[in-house]
Amino acid sequence: MTGARSGASAGLTRVPGLLYGGDYNADQWPEQVWAEDARLMREAGVTLATVGVFAWARLQPAPDSWDFGWLDRLLDLLHAHGVAVDLATATASPPAWLVRAHPELRPVTADGVRLEFGSRQHYCPSSAVYRAAATRLTRALAERYRDHPALALWHIHNEYGDHVTECFCAESATDFRRWLTERYEDVETLNQAWGTAFWSQRYGCFEEIEPPRTAPGPGNPTQLLDWRRFCSDALLACHRAERAVLEEICPQVPVTTNFMSMFKALDYWEWARHEDFVSDDAYPDPADPRAHVTAAMTYDLMRSLKDGRPWLLMEQAPSAVSWRPVNLPKRPGLQRLWSLQALARGADGILFFQWRASVAGAEKFHSAMLPHRGTASRGWRETVRFGAELRRLVELAGSRLRGQAAVVLDWDSWWALELDEHPSARMRWPDLLRPWYAALYERGVTIDFVRPGAPLDGYRAVLAPNLYLLTEESAHWLTRYVHGGGTLVCGPFSGISDRDDHVHAGGHPGPLRPLLGVVVDEHWPIPDGASTTVRLASGEIRATLWSEWLETEGAQALAHYASGDLAGRPAVTRNVHGAGAAWYVGCHLGADIAAVLDLALAPTAIAPAFPLPLPPGVEATRRHAEDGTTYLCLLNHGPDTVRLTLDATGTDLLTGTAVAGRLTLGPLDAAVVRLHPTEDRA
Ligand code: GLA
């Protein structure tokens, strides 16, 4: 039974309130340092430490030799200082002895290079030896610590798919064939699905099939799509094997693994089903002035992956990371603001990578809650200050956001969209999504992500920036929504292919044609650096990357191309179905999509989290507690002080002051206002 142990109001773990802490790689330090760490954790208000993430070689120095003494002492020490433990299963970095005994467990690239020991994640996800060794270690840890009073959470593995998402070795090939046999049962069905009549790719039996290793030219698209599905499943099988051990031995303790935000290689809808709650590692780049918008988008996804339940920010950098070409620190206040942003979008805990800065290893220049300089540093002061602030926000725990619009995200479609040999290689899902999300973000509209087929009740609009791969069932799902009075806005190059990535013949957008009331005669990608003018009633906007020769079949054209080969042809359309409307945007409008969304969403009466207009750089969300209390979260990402007029009164939990009518936020400042009940009009 997955996910059975989570419950929003119960908190993520048995530790009450909002969690605070980080990865504590105590195994990198002599034990004398631990006492200081435990004392300083208490000083900073740390409630949860993630322990042992890369400790496999220390825990099991040889095949039949175990060393738990140090971990016993560490857990006892942390417990004595009031710090609960998120205990890692330590399986992301197999020890040298295991790799030397079984060199074949190392992963192989598409070019046939077997990756060497000396970093981390050097294992093949399909390796039976790896899986057996990982579950053996998990079992040993679970049996030893199941009743330890410090244990609050199991942290399976670490960032599945970081570094290695796929392996092309012989064992993976066998596993891929097993997976394909389960999916297709007979090879003729596979031949049909893969379209192997093309280029003489027909298979006589499953044994003839290999992973899509580097080949002379373009690969078979369905083989590549199935390979993506398989690779996500292969890593998930590793995770599930560890989870099964923990469920058997230690069912009372919740389990999670740290996701990596909007990560292409893993279908997190499927993965989230096997987590008690979602946790995420987020590393917005301080050098990117729009990083907070992308962060908001990924936090909304994390919240959505488990139906809006609170999630955990498992890792973020207190200041700089060490893995970008140039690693900017977070200027004073940014760490606090970005942490509050995660809370504003539904997180119930803020953790960091890592507690104490390493002095050796590849991450020795990565920031930490306790920097190299120690407690005299700015970083330490921010660590302590934020720990104290979190305690003031304790009542936020368990409260939830309510999305008013839904954005459809389908990993199958993402994978298929980005396969080779398409009309344009520039159509990448995150690039298509981002401007749509930003337009809603800037209007203070809270969105949820949904997967095809999800319940859509309560959403005033459904947005599909791209649904390249779209099944008949998904088209029916969207049609039912619009016929029920909903507003759909669908982006370009959608409804193109079916589950097997075969084109829906007869005219794009395939099964969405009747709903959208349009047909695409031909795709008309826009060259790099060029743009086309599109004329809306409200003014001119610009398309880049993509346009389409679009003809209406019942829809009304609301915008036309005003320049280029398609001048005069429809660019944006609306097909009215009773109270519902199905909009089609046949081009990539970048930030100008805002003008179309304004038009499309105007009749839906979507209420932003904060009455418009929000000053630039200000983000607003609302969290609702089960008892009816509403918390208005306001974040100023901009460089200027802003003065907001509030249609409500309440108390800012961060300052403890009453808020009535007006609120001033300095640069990088935030407020979390508990609204007085009668004042919540949203
Ligand atoms: C990831 C990993 C951590 C660490 C950090 C550094 O999130 O999970 O082990 O490598 O990146 O930013």
PDB file of N, CA and C in Angstrom, residues 466-522:
ATOM      1  N   ASN A 466       1.637  22.338 -24.454  1.00  0.00           N
ATOM      2  CA  ASN A 466       1.912  21.402 -25.543  1.00  0.00           C
ATOM      3  C   ASN A 466       1.461  20.009 -25.124  1.00  0.00           C
ATOM      4  N   LEU A 467       0.759  19.344 -26.024  1.00  0.00           N
ATOM      5  CA  LEU A 467       0.428  17.930 -25.826  1.00  0.00           C
ATOM      6  C   LEU A 467       0.691  17.230 -27.155  1.00  0.00           C
ATOM      7  N   TYR A 468       1.965  17.130 -27.488  1.00  0.00           N
ATOM      8  CA  TYR A 468       2.370  16.517 -28.768  1.00  0.00           C
ATOM      9  C   TYR A 468       1.795  15.102 -28.879  1.00  0.00           C
ATOM     10  N   LEU A 469       2.021  14.318 -27.822  1.00  0.00           N
ATOM     11  CA  LEU A 469       1.461  12.963 -27.801  1.00  0.00           C
ATOM     12  C   LEU A 469       0.137  13.026 -27.054  1.00  0.00           C
ATOM     13  N   LEU A 470      -0.914  12.604 -27.710  1.00  0.00           N
ATOM     14  CA  LEU A 470      -2.238  12.715 -27.093  1.00  0.00           C
ATOM     15  C   LEU A 470      -3.083  11.524 -27.536  1.00  0.00           C
ATOM     16  N   THR A 471      -3.529  10.751 -26.574  1.00  0.00           N
ATOM     17  CA  THR A 471      -4.355   9.596 -26.918  1.00  0.00           C
ATOM     18  C   THR A 471      -5.804  10.037 -27.137  1.00  0.00           C
ATOM     19  N   GLU A 472      -6.571   9.145 -27.756  1.00  0.00           N
ATOM     20  CA  GLU A 472      -8.009   9.414 -27.942  1.00  0.00           C
ATOM     21  C   GLU A 472      -8.673   9.634 -26.577  1.00  0.00           C
ATOM     22  N   GLU A 473      -8.268   8.822 -25.582  1.00  0.00           N
ATOM     23  CA  GLU A 473      -8.889   8.952 -24.248  1.00  0.00           C
ATOM     24  C   GLU A 473      -8.620  10.337 -23.665  1.00  0.00           C
ATOM     25  N   SER A 474      -7.379  10.819 -23.856  1.00  0.00           N
ATOM     26  CA  SER A 474      -7.066  12.143 -23.308  1.00  0.00           C
ATOM     27  C   SER A 474      -7.858  13.226 -24.034  1.00  0.00           C
ATOM     28  N   ALA A 475      -8.056  13.032 -25.322  1.00  0.00           N
ATOM     29  CA  ALA A 475      -8.864  14.003 -26.072  1.00  0.00           C
ATOM     30  C   ALA A 475     -10.301  14.001 -25.545  1.00  0.00           C
ATOM     31  N   HIS A 476     -10.830  12.809 -25.246  1.00  0.00           N
ATOM     32  CA  HIS A 476     -12.184  12.735 -24.667  1.00  0.00           C
ATOM     33  C   HIS A 476     -12.233  13.430 -23.313  1.00  0.00           C
ATOM     34  N   TRP A 477     -11.179  13.231 -22.556  1.00  0.00           N
ATOM     35  CA  TRP A 477     -11.094  13.850 -21.215  1.00  0.00           C
ATOM     36  C   TRP A 477     -11.174  15.386 -21.331  1.00  0.00           C
ATOM     37  N   LEU A 478     -10.430  15.944 -22.250  1.00  0.00           N
ATOM     38  CA  LEU A 478     -10.462  17.404 -22.441  1.00  0.00           C
ATOM     39  C   LEU A 478     -11.808  17.846 -23.019  1.00  0.00           C
ATOM     40  N   THR A 479     -12.353  17.024 -23.896  1.00  0.00           N
ATOM     41  CA  THR A 479     -13.642  17.373 -24.513  1.00  0.00           C
ATOM     42  C   THR A 479     -14.742  17.409 -23.451  1.00  0.00           C
ATOM     43  N   ARG A 480     -14.720  16.416 -22.580  1.00  0.00           N
ATOM     44  CA  ARG A 480     -15.735  16.385 -21.497  1.00  0.00           C
ATOM     45  C   ARG A 480     -15.623  17.647 -20.644  1.00  0.00           C
ATOM     46  N   TYR A 481     -14.389  18.035 -20.388  1.00  0.00           N
ATOM     47  CA  TYR A 481     -14.167  19.223 -19.556  1.00  0.00           C
ATOM     48  C   TYR A 481     -14.773  20.470 -20.213  1.00  0.00           C
ATOM     49  N   VAL A 482     -14.514  20.648 -21.501  1.00  0.00           N
ATOM     50  CA  VAL A 482     -15.022  21.840 -22.193  1.00  0.00           C
ATOM     51  C   VAL A 482     -16.545  21.763 -22.331  1.00  0.00           C
ATOM     52  N   HIS A 483     -17.048  20.574 -22.661  1.00  0.00           N
ATOM     53  CA  HIS A 483     -18.507  20.431 -22.780  1.00  0.00           C
ATOM     54  C   HIS A 483     -19.200  20.688 -21.443  1.00  0.00           C
ATOM     55  N   GLY A 484     -18.455  20.469 -20.365  1.00  0.00           N
ATOM     56  CA  GLY A 484     -19.007  20.747 -19.034  1.00  0.00           C
ATOM     57  C   GLY A 484     -18.903  22.215 -18.659  1.00  0.00           C
ATOM     58  N   GLY A 485     -18.439  23.044 -19.574  1.00  0.00           N
ATOM     59  CA  GLY A 485     -18.387  24.483 -19.297  1.00  0.00           C
ATOM     60  C   GLY A 485     -16.990  25.011 -19.036  1.00  0.00           C
ATOM     61  N   GLY A 486     -15.965  24.160 -19.154  1.00  0.00           N
ATOM     62  CA  GLY A 486     -14.600  24.608 -18.858  1.00  0.00           C
ATOM     63  C   GLY A 486     -13.946  25.336 -20.016  1.00  0.00           C
ATOM     64  N   THR A 487     -12.879  26.033 -19.693  1.00  0.00           N
ATOM     65  CA  THR A 487     -12.089  26.720 -20.721  1.00  0.00           C
ATOM     66  C   THR A 487     -10.756  25.995 -20.874  1.00  0.00           C
ATOM     67  N   LEU A 488     -10.478  25.575 -22.097  1.00  0.00           N
ATOM     68  CA  LEU A 488      -9.205  24.922 -22.417  1.00  0.00           C
ATOM     69  C   LEU A 488      -8.406  25.856 -23.310  1.00  0.00           C
ATOM     70  N   VAL A 489      -7.111  25.997 -22.989  1.00  0.00           N
ATOM     71  CA  VAL A 489      -6.215  26.710 -23.912  1.00  0.00           C
ATOM     72  C   VAL A 489      -5.099  25.741 -24.277  1.00  0.00           C
ATOM     73  N   CYS A 490      -5.014  25.445 -25.559  1.00  0.00           N
ATOM     74  CA  CYS A 490      -4.089  24.415 -26.022  1.00  0.00           C
ATOM     75  C   CYS A 490      -3.019  25.052 -26.901  1.00  0.00           C
ATOM     76  N   GLY A 491      -1.769  24.696 -26.653  1.00  0.00           N
ATOM     77  CA  GLY A 491      -0.658  25.263 -27.401  1.00  0.00           C
ATOM     78  C   GLY A 491      -0.355  24.491 -28.672  1.00  0.00           C
ATOM     79  N   PRO A 492       0.629  24.982 -29.438  1.00  0.00           N
ATOM     80  CA  PRO A 492       0.903  24.444 -30.770  1.00  0.00           C
ATOM     81  C   PRO A 492       1.522  23.048 -30.740  1.00  0.00           C
ATOM     82  N   PHE A 493       1.511  22.420 -31.921  1.00  0.00           N
ATOM     83  CA  PHE A 493       2.124  21.102 -32.133  1.00  0.00           C
ATOM     84  C   PHE A 493       1.554  20.095 -31.137  1.00  0.00           C
ATOM     85  N   SER A 494       0.233  20.196 -30.920  1.00  0.00           N
ATOM     86  CA  SER A 494      -0.455  19.282 -29.997  1.00  0.00           C
ATOM     87  C   SER A 494      -1.324  18.318 -30.791  1.00  0.00           C
ATOM     88  N   GLY A 495      -1.679  17.212 -30.141  1.00  0.00           N
ATOM     89  CA  GLY A 495      -2.559  16.231 -30.777  1.00  0.00           C
ATOM     90  C   GLY A 495      -1.915  15.583 -31.989  1.00  0.00           C
ATOM     91  N   ILE A 496      -0.605  15.493 -31.996  1.00  0.00           N
ATOM     92  CA  ILE A 496       0.094  15.020 -33.192  1.00  0.00           C
ATOM     93  C   ILE A 496       0.161  13.494 -33.251  1.00  0.00           C
ATOM     94  N   SER A 497       0.555  12.876 -32.122  1.00  0.00           N
ATOM     95  CA  SER A 497       0.805  11.436 -32.221  1.00  0.00           C
ATOM     96  C   SER A 497       0.072  10.684 -31.118  1.00  0.00           C
ATOM     97  N   ASP A 498      -0.029   9.361 -31.325  1.00  0.00           N
ATOM     98  CA  ASP A 498      -0.728   8.505 -30.365  1.00  0.00           C
ATOM     99  C   ASP A 498       0.276   7.888 -29.382  1.00  0.00           C
ATOM    100  N   ARG A 499      -0.189   6.970 -28.571  1.00  0.00           N
ATOM    101  CA  ARG A 499       0.625   6.356 -27.534  1.00  0.00           C
ATOM    102  C   ARG A 499       1.938   5.773 -28.077  1.00  0.00           C
ATOM    103  N   ASP A 500       1.902   5.286 -29.325  1.00  0.00           N
ATOM    104  CA  ASP A 500       3.097   4.701 -29.938  1.00  0.00           C
ATOM    105  C   ASP A 500       3.898   5.723 -30.734  1.00  0.00           C
ATOM    106  N   ASP A 501       3.522   6.973 -30.623  1.00  0.00           N
ATOM    107  CA  ASP A 501       4.138   8.051 -31.388  1.00  0.00           C
ATOM    108  C   ASP A 501       3.933   7.863 -32.893  1.00  0.00           C
ATOM    109  N   HIS A 502       2.784   7.303 -33.247  1.00  0.00           N
ATOM    110  CA  HIS A 502       2.368   7.311 -34.651  1.00  0.00           C
ATOM    111  C   HIS A 502       1.488   8.540 -34.847  1.00  0.00           C
ATOM    112  N   VAL A 503       1.667   9.166 -35.987  1.00  0.00           N
ATOM    113  CA  VAL A 503       0.893  10.375 -36.274  1.00  0.00           C
ATOM    114  C   VAL A 503      -0.596  10.037 -36.403  1.00  0.00           C
ATOM    115  N   HIS A 504      -1.449  10.842 -35.763  1.00  0.00           N
ATOM    116  CA  HIS A 504      -2.894  10.740 -35.997  1.00  0.00           C
ATOM    117  C   HIS A 504      -3.147  11.232 -37.421  1.00  0.00           C
ATOM    118  N   ALA A 505      -3.380  10.317 -38.319  1.00  0.00           N
ATOM    119  CA  ALA A 505      -3.526  10.721 -39.719  1.00  0.00           C
ATOM    120  C   ALA A 505      -4.848  11.471 -39.925  1.00  0.00           C
ATOM    121  N   GLY A 506      -4.906  12.262 -40.983  1.00  0.00           N
ATOM    122  CA  GLY A 506      -6.156  12.947 -41.326  1.00  0.00           C
ATOM    123  C   GLY A 506      -6.159  14.409 -40.968  1.00  0.00           C
ATOM    124  N   GLY A 507      -5.083  14.896 -40.412  1.00  0.00           N
ATOM    125  CA  GLY A 507      -5.001  16.326 -40.092  1.00  0.00           C
ATOM    126  C   GLY A 507      -4.791  16.565 -38.609  1.00  0.00           C
ATOM    127  N   HIS A 508      -3.834  17.415 -38.324  1.00  0.00           N
ATOM    128  CA  HIS A 508      -3.576  17.795 -36.926  1.00  0.00           C
ATOM    129  C   HIS A 508      -4.606  18.845 -36.516  1.00  0.00           C
ATOM    130  N   PRO A 509      -4.929  18.946 -35.281  1.00  0.00           N
ATOM    131  CA  PRO A 509      -4.425  18.240 -34.100  1.00  0.00           C
ATOM    132  C   PRO A 509      -5.215  16.968 -33.767  1.00  0.00           C
ATOM    133  N   GLY A 510      -5.290  16.080 -34.725  1.00  0.00           N
ATOM    134  CA  GLY A 510      -5.802  14.736 -34.507  1.00  0.00           C
ATOM    135  C   GLY A 510      -7.110  14.699 -33.752  1.00  0.00           C
ATOM    136  N   PRO A 511      -7.133  13.981 -32.636  1.00  0.00           N
ATOM    137  CA  PRO A 511      -8.396  13.804 -31.920  1.00  0.00           C
ATOM    138  C   PRO A 511      -8.916  15.083 -31.260  1.00  0.00           C
ATOM    139  N   LEU A 512      -8.130  16.154 -31.293  1.00  0.00           N
ATOM    140  CA  LEU A 512      -8.612  17.428 -30.723  1.00  0.00           C
ATOM    141  C   LEU A 512      -9.300  18.296 -31.774  1.00  0.00           C
ATOM    142  N   ARG A 513      -9.286  17.815 -33.025  1.00  0.00           N
ATOM    143  CA  ARG A 513      -9.821  18.641 -34.118  1.00  0.00           C
ATOM    144  C   ARG A 513     -11.264  19.082 -33.885  1.00  0.00           C
ATOM    145  N   PRO A 514     -12.169  18.150 -33.535  1.00  0.00           N
ATOM    146  CA  PRO A 514     -13.558  18.595 -33.335  1.00  0.00           C
ATOM    147  C   PRO A 514     -13.685  19.569 -32.162  1.00  0.00           C
ATOM    148  N   LEU A 515     -12.927  19.323 -31.113  1.00  0.00           N
ATOM    149  CA  LEU A 515     -13.028  20.186 -29.936  1.00  0.00           C
ATOM    150  C   LEU A 515     -12.506  21.593 -30.248  1.00  0.00           C
ATOM    151  N   LEU A 516     -11.354  21.654 -30.907  1.00  0.00           N
ATOM    152  CA  LEU A 516     -10.735  22.959 -31.167  1.00  0.00           C
ATOM    153  C   LEU A 516     -11.319  23.631 -32.404  1.00  0.00           C
ATOM    154  N   GLY A 517     -11.905  22.829 -33.274  1.00  0.00           N
ATOM    155  CA  GLY A 517     -12.515  23.416 -34.472  1.00  0.00           C
ATOM    156  C   GLY A 517     -11.499  23.978 -35.445  1.00  0.00           C
ATOM    157  N   VAL A 518     -10.328  23.358 -35.503  1.00  0.00           N
ATOM    158  CA  VAL A 518      -9.289  23.808 -36.437  1.00  0.00           C
ATOM    159  C   VAL A 518      -8.623  22.589 -37.064  1.00  0.00           C
ATOM    160  N   VAL A 519      -7.956  22.821 -38.186  1.00  0.00           N
ATOM    161  CA  VAL A 519      -7.092  21.783 -38.760  1.00  0.00           C
ATOM    162  C   VAL A 519      -5.798  22.455 -39.200  1.00  0.00           C
ATOM    163  N   VAL A 520      -4.704  21.758 -38.938  1.00  0.00           N
ATOM    164  CA  VAL A 520      -3.389  22.280 -39.319  1.00  0.00           C
ATOM    165  C   VAL A 520      -3.003  21.629 -40.639  1.00  0.00           C
ATOM    166  N   ASP A 521      -2.771  22.459 -41.644  1.00  0.00           N
ATOM    167  CA  ASP A 521      -2.387  21.907 -42.933  1.00  0.00           C
ATOM    168  C   ASP A 521      -0.900  21.562 -42.964  1.00  0.00           C
ATOM    169  N   GLU A 522      -0.090  22.424 -42.372  1.00  0.00           N
ATOM    170  CA  GLU A 522       1.356  22.193 -42.404  1.00  0.00           C
ATOM    171  C   GLU A 522       2.034  22.951 -41.268  1.00  0.00           C
TER     172      GLU A 522
END
